[in-house]
Short mmCIF file of C-alpha atoms in Angstrom, two decimals:
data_model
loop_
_atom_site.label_atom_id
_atom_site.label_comp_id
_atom_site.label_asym_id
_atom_site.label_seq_id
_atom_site.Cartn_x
_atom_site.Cartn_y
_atom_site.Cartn_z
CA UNK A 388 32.98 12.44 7.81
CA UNK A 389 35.93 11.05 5.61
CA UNK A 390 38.52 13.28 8.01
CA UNK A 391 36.97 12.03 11.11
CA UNK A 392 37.17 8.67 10.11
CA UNK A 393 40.41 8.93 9.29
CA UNK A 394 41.58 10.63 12.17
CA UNK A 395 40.00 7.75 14.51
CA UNK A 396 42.18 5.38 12.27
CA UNK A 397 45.16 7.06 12.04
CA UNK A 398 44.60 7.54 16.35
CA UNK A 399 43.58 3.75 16.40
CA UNK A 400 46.84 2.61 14.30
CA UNK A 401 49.17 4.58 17.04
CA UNK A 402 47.46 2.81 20.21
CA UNK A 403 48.06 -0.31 18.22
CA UNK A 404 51.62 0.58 17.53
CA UNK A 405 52.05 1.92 21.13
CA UNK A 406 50.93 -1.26 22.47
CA UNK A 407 53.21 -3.32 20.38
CA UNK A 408 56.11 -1.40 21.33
CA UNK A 409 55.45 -1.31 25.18
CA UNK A 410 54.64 -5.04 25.30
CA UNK A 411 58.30 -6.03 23.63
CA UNK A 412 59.90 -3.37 26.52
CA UNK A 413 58.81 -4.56 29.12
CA UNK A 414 59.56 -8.16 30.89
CA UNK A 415 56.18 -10.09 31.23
CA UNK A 416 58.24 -13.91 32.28
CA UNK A 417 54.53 -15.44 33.95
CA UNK A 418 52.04 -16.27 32.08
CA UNK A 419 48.65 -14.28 33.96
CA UNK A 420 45.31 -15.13 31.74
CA UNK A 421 42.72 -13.67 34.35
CA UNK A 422 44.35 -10.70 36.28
CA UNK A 423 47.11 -9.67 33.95
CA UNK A 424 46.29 -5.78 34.29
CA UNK A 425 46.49 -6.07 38.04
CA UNK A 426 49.38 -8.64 38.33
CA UNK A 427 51.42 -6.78 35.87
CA UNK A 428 50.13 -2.82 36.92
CA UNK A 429 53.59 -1.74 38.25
CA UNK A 430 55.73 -3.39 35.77
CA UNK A 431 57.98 -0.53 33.72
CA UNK A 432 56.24 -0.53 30.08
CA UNK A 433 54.22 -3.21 30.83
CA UNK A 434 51.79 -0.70 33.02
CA UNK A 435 51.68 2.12 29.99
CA UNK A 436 50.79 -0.94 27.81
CA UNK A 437 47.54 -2.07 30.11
CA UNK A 438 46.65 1.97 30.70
CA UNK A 439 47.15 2.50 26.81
CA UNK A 440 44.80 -0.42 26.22
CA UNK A 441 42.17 -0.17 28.49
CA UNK A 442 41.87 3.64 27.77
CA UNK A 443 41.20 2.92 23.85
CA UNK A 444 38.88 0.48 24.53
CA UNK A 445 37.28 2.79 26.89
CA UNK A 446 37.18 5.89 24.21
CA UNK A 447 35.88 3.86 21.51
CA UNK A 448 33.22 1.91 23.77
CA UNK A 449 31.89 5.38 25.28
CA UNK A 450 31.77 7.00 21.57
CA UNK A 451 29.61 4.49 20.39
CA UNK A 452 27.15 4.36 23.40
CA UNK A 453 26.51 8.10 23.00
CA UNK A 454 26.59 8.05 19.50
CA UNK A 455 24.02 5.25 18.87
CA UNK A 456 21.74 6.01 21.66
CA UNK A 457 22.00 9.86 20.01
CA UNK A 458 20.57 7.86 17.01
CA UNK A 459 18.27 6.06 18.45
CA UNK A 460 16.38 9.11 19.68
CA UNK A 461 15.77 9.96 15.91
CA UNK A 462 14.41 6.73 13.96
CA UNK A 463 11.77 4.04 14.93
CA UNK A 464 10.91 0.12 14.68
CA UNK A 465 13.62 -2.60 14.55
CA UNK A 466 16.19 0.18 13.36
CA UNK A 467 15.40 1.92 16.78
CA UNK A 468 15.89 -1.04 18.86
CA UNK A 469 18.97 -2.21 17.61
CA UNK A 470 20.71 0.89 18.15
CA UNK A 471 19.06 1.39 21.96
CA UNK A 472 20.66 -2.23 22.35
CA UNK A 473 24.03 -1.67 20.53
CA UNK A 474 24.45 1.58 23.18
CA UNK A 475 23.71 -0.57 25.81
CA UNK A 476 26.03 -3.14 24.75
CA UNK A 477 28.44 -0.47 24.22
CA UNK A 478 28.08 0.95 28.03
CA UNK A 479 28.83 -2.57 29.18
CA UNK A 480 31.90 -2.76 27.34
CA UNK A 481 33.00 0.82 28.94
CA UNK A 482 32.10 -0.87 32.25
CA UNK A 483 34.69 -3.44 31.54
CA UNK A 484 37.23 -1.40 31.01
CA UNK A 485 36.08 1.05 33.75
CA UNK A 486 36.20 -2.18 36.23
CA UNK A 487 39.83 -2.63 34.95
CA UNK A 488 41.13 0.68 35.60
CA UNK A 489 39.74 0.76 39.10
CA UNK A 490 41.34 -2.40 40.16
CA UNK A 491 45.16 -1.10 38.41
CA UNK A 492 44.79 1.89 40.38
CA UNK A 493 43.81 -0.03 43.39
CA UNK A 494 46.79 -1.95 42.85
CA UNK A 495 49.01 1.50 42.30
CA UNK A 496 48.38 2.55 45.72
CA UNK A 497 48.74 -0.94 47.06
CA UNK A 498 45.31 -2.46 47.40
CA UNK A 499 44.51 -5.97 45.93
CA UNK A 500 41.48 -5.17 44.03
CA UNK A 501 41.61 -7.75 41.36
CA UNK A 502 38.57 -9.14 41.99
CA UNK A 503 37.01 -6.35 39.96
CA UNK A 504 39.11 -7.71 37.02
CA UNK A 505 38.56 -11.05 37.08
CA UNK A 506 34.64 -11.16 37.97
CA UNK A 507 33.10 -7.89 37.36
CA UNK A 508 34.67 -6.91 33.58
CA UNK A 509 34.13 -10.77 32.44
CA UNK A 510 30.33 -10.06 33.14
CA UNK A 511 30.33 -6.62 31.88
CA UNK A 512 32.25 -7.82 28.51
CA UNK A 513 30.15 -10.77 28.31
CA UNK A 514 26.17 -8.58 28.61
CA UNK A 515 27.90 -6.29 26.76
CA UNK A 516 29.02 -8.72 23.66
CA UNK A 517 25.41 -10.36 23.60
CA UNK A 518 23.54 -6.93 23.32
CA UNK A 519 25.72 -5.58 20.58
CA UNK A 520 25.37 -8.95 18.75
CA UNK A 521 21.38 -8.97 19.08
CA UNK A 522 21.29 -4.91 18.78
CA UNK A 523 23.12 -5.80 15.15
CA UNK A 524 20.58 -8.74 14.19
CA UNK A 525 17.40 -6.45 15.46
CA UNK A 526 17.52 -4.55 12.31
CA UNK A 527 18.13 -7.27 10.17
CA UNK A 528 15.34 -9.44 10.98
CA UNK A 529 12.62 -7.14 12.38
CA UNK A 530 11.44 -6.13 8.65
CA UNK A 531 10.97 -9.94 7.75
CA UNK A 532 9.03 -10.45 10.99
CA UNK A 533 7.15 -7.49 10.76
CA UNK A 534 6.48 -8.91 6.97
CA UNK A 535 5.33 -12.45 8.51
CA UNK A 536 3.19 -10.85 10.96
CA UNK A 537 1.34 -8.90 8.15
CA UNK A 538 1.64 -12.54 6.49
CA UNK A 539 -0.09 -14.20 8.92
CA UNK A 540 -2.95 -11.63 9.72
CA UNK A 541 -3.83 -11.44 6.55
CA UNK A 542 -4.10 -14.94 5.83
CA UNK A 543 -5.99 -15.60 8.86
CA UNK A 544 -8.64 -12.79 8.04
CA UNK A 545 -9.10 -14.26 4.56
CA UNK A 546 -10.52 -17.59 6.06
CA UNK A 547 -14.12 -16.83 6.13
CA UNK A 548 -13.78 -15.78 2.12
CA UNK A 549 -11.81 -19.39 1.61
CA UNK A 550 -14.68 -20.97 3.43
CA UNK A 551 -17.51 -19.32 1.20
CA UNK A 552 -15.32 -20.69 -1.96
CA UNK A 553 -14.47 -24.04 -0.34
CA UNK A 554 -17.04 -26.51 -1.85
CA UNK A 555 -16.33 -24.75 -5.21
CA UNK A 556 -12.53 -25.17 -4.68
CA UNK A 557 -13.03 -28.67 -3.86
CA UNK A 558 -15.25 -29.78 -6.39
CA UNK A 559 -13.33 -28.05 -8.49
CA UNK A 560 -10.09 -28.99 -8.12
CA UNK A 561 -9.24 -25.22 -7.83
CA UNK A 562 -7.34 -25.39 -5.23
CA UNK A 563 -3.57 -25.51 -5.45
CA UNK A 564 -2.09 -27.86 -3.38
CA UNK A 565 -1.39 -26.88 0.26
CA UNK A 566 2.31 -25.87 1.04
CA UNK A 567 4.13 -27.56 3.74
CA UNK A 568 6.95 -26.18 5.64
CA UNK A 569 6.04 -22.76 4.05
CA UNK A 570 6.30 -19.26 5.58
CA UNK A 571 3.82 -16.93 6.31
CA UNK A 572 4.02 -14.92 2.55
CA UNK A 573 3.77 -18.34 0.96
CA UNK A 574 0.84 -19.61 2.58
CA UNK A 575 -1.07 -16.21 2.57
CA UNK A 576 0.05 -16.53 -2.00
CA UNK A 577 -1.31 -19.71 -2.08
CA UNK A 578 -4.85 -18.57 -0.33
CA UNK A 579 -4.85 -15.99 -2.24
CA UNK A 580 -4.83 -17.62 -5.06
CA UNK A 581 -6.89 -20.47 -4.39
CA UNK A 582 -9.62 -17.50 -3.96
CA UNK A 583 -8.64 -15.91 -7.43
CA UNK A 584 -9.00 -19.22 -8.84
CA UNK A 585 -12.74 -19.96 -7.48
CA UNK A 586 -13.23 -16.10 -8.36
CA UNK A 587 -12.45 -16.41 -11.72
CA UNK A 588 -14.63 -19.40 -12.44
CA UNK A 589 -16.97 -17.55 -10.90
CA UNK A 590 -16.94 -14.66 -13.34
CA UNK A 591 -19.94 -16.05 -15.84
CA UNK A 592 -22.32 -16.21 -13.08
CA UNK A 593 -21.53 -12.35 -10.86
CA UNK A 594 -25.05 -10.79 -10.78
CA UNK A 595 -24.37 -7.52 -11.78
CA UNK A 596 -27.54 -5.65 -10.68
CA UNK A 597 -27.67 -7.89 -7.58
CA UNK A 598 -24.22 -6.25 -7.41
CA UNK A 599 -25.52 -2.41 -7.77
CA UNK A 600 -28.27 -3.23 -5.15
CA UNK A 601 -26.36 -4.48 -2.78
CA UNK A 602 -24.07 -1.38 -2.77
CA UNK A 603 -26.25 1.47 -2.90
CA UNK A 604 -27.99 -0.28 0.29
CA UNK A 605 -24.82 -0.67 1.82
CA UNK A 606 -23.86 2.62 0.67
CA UNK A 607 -26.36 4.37 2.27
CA UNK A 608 -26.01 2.56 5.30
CA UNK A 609 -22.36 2.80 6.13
CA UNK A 610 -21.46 5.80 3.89
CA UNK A 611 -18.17 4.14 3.28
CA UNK A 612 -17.31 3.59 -0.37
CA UNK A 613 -15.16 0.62 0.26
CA UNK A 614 -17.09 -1.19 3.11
CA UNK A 615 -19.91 -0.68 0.84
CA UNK A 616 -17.63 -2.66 -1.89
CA UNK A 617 -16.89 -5.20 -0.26
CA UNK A 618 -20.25 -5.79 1.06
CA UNK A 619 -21.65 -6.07 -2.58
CA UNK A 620 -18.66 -7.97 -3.52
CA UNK A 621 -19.86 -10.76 -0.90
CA UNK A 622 -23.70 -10.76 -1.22
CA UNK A 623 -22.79 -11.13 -4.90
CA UNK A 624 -19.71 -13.98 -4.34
CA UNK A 625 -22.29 -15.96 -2.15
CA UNK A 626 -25.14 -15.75 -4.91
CA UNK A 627 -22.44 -16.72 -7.92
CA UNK A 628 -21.48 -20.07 -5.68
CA UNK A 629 -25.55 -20.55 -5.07
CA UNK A 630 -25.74 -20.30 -8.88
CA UNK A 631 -23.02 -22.70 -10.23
CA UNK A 632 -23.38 -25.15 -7.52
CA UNK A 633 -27.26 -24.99 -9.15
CA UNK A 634 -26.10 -25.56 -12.52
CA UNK A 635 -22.91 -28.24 -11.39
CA UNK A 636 -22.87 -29.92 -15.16
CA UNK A 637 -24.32 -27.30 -17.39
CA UNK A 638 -23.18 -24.34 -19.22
CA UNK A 639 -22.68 -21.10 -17.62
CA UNK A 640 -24.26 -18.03 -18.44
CA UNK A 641 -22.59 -16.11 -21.42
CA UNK A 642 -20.38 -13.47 -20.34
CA UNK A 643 -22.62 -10.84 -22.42
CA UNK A 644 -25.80 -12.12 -20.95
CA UNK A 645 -28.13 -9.55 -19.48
CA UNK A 646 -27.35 -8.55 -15.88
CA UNK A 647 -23.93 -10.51 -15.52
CA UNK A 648 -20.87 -8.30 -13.92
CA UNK A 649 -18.72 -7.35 -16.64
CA UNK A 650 -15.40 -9.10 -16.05
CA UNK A 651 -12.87 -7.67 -13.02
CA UNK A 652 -12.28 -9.32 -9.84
CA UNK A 653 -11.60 -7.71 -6.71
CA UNK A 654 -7.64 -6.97 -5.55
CA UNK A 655 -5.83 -8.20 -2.85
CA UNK A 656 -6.90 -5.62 -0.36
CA UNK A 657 -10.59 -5.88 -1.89
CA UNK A 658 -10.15 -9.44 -0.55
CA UNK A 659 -9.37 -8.90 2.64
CA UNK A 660 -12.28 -6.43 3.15
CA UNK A 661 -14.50 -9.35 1.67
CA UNK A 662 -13.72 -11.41 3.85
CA UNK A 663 -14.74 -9.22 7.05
CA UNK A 664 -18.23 -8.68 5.67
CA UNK A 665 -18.58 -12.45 5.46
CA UNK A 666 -17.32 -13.12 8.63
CA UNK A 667 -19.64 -10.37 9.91
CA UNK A 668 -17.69 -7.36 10.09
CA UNK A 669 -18.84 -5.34 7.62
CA UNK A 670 -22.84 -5.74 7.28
CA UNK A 671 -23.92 -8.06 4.08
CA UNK A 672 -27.12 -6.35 2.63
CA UNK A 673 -29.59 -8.59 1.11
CA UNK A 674 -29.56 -9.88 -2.10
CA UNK A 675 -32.96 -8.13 -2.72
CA UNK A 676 -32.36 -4.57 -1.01
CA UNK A 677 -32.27 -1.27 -3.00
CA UNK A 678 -32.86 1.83 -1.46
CA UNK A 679 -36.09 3.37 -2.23
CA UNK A 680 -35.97 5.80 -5.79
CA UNK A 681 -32.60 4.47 -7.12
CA UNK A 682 -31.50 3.58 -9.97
CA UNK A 683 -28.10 1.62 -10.79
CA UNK A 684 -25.97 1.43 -13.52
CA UNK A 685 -22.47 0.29 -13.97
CA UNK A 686 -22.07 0.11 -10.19
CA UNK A 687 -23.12 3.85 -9.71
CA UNK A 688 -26.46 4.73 -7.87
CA UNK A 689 -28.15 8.02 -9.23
CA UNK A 690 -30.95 9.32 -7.14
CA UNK A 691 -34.49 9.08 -9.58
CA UNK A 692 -37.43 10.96 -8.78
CA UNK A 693 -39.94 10.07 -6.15
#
């Protein structure tokens, strides 16, 4: 890698050179801004100069096309697009200078092609400079959208918990104070912990064996560990806020008092899975079901004899 780089500088530092040296030979007394290659094609030095030019640029703009759309066939996401875009961009920029080299041979065998130089590689150069410049950007910016997407889905589909916990967080004053101007990470934080917040105040009053019920009936509905989880986690969230808002002013059960969830509080994916059983994804068992010959402890079910 080291030599081929080097080479391609070492060959890049002689077209530069070569250029130089051609443009000082030859005698360029008009000033041409749009159709210099054409204008200029048969002047001694001044023609090796434009082919020297134009062929670089065409080398180096073809090398990169292949080589990042070769690329692009092995990776994925934003890294993927950019480099599909960057070859494109690149394949533009070999247009230009294909355009070019068209119209100075045109002009070699005395045809006035210039047109091709002075509309058609403007508009190649220009597509091709705005696709290299967004193919560059795509895989800058698509992880932090990608990251605000999962932002804003997963503050969206924590609503329904939020809701459950809102007179709570109110009453309260649990609630942090909403964030203006924020991004998507930000305001899914500050949900999430608004909801830790009424969770945790919550703690004294989790029903523990409403908590066991609720799961092994859930459990044995769904057969899914986590839905099952979840579904306990919200029977027994709705029952805690039932509870406290019933004793608003008095002292909450100890934390050693029989029945009461010893302390722990769902993660952040817990959370999100809470919130779908409230809002009626997942089914919420009632507070009272148990299947038929169990026995909980701890949050396990162990099937007891009939």
């Amino acid at each position: 890698m080291r030599r081929t780089a080097r080479r391609w500088r070492l060959a890049y530092a002689a077209v530069l050179l070569g250029i130089a040296v051609t443009f000082l030979l030859g005698d360029a007394p008009v000033e041409r801004r749009t159709d210099l290659d054409t204008y200029y094609a048969t002047t001694p030095f001044l023609a090796q100069m434009i082919l020297l030019y134009l062929l670089a640029h065409l080398t180096a703009a073809s090398v990169t096309a292949v080589s990042a759309l070769c690329w692009a066939r092995r990776v994925r996401g934003g890294l993927r697009a950019g480099l599909l875009l960057l070859g494109t961009g690149s394949l533009c920029g070999a247009g230009y200078s294909v355009a070019k080299l068209v119209a100075v041979g045109a002009r070699w065998s005395g045809r006035d092609w210039s047109a091709l130089g002075t509309t058609v590689s403007p508009a190649a150069a220009g597509l091709g400079a705005l696709l290299t410049v967004v193919g560059v950007l795509v895989p800058l910016v698509s992880p932090r959208a990608a990251e605000w997407s999962r932002a804003r889905h997963g503050y969206a589909r924590l609503a329904p918990l939020e809701r459950a916990l809102d007179e709570l967080l109110t009453r309260r004053t649990l609630r942090l104070p909403r964030p203006r101007l924020a991004s998507p990470t930000t305001r899914l934080v500050w949900r999430q912990t608004s909801i830790h917040n009424a969770l945790s105040h919550l703690q004294a009053y989790f029903d523990g064996d409403l908590y066991d019920r609720a799961r092994a009936a859930s459990l044995a509905a769904t057969r899914d560990p986590e839905r099952a989880d979840a579904a306990a986690w919200a029977a027994v969230i709705g029952a805690a806020v039932r509870r406290e808002a019933d004793r608003a002013g008095g002292a909450p059960p100890a934390a050693d008092a029989p029945g009461v969830l010893p302390a722990r509080l769902p993660g952040p994916a817990a959370l999100g899975r809470i919130a779908d059983a409230l809002a009626g994804a997942a089914p919420v068992p009632s507070a009272t079901a148990a299947p038929s010959g169990t026995t909980t402890a701890g949050g396990t079910t162990t099937a007891g004899a009939a």
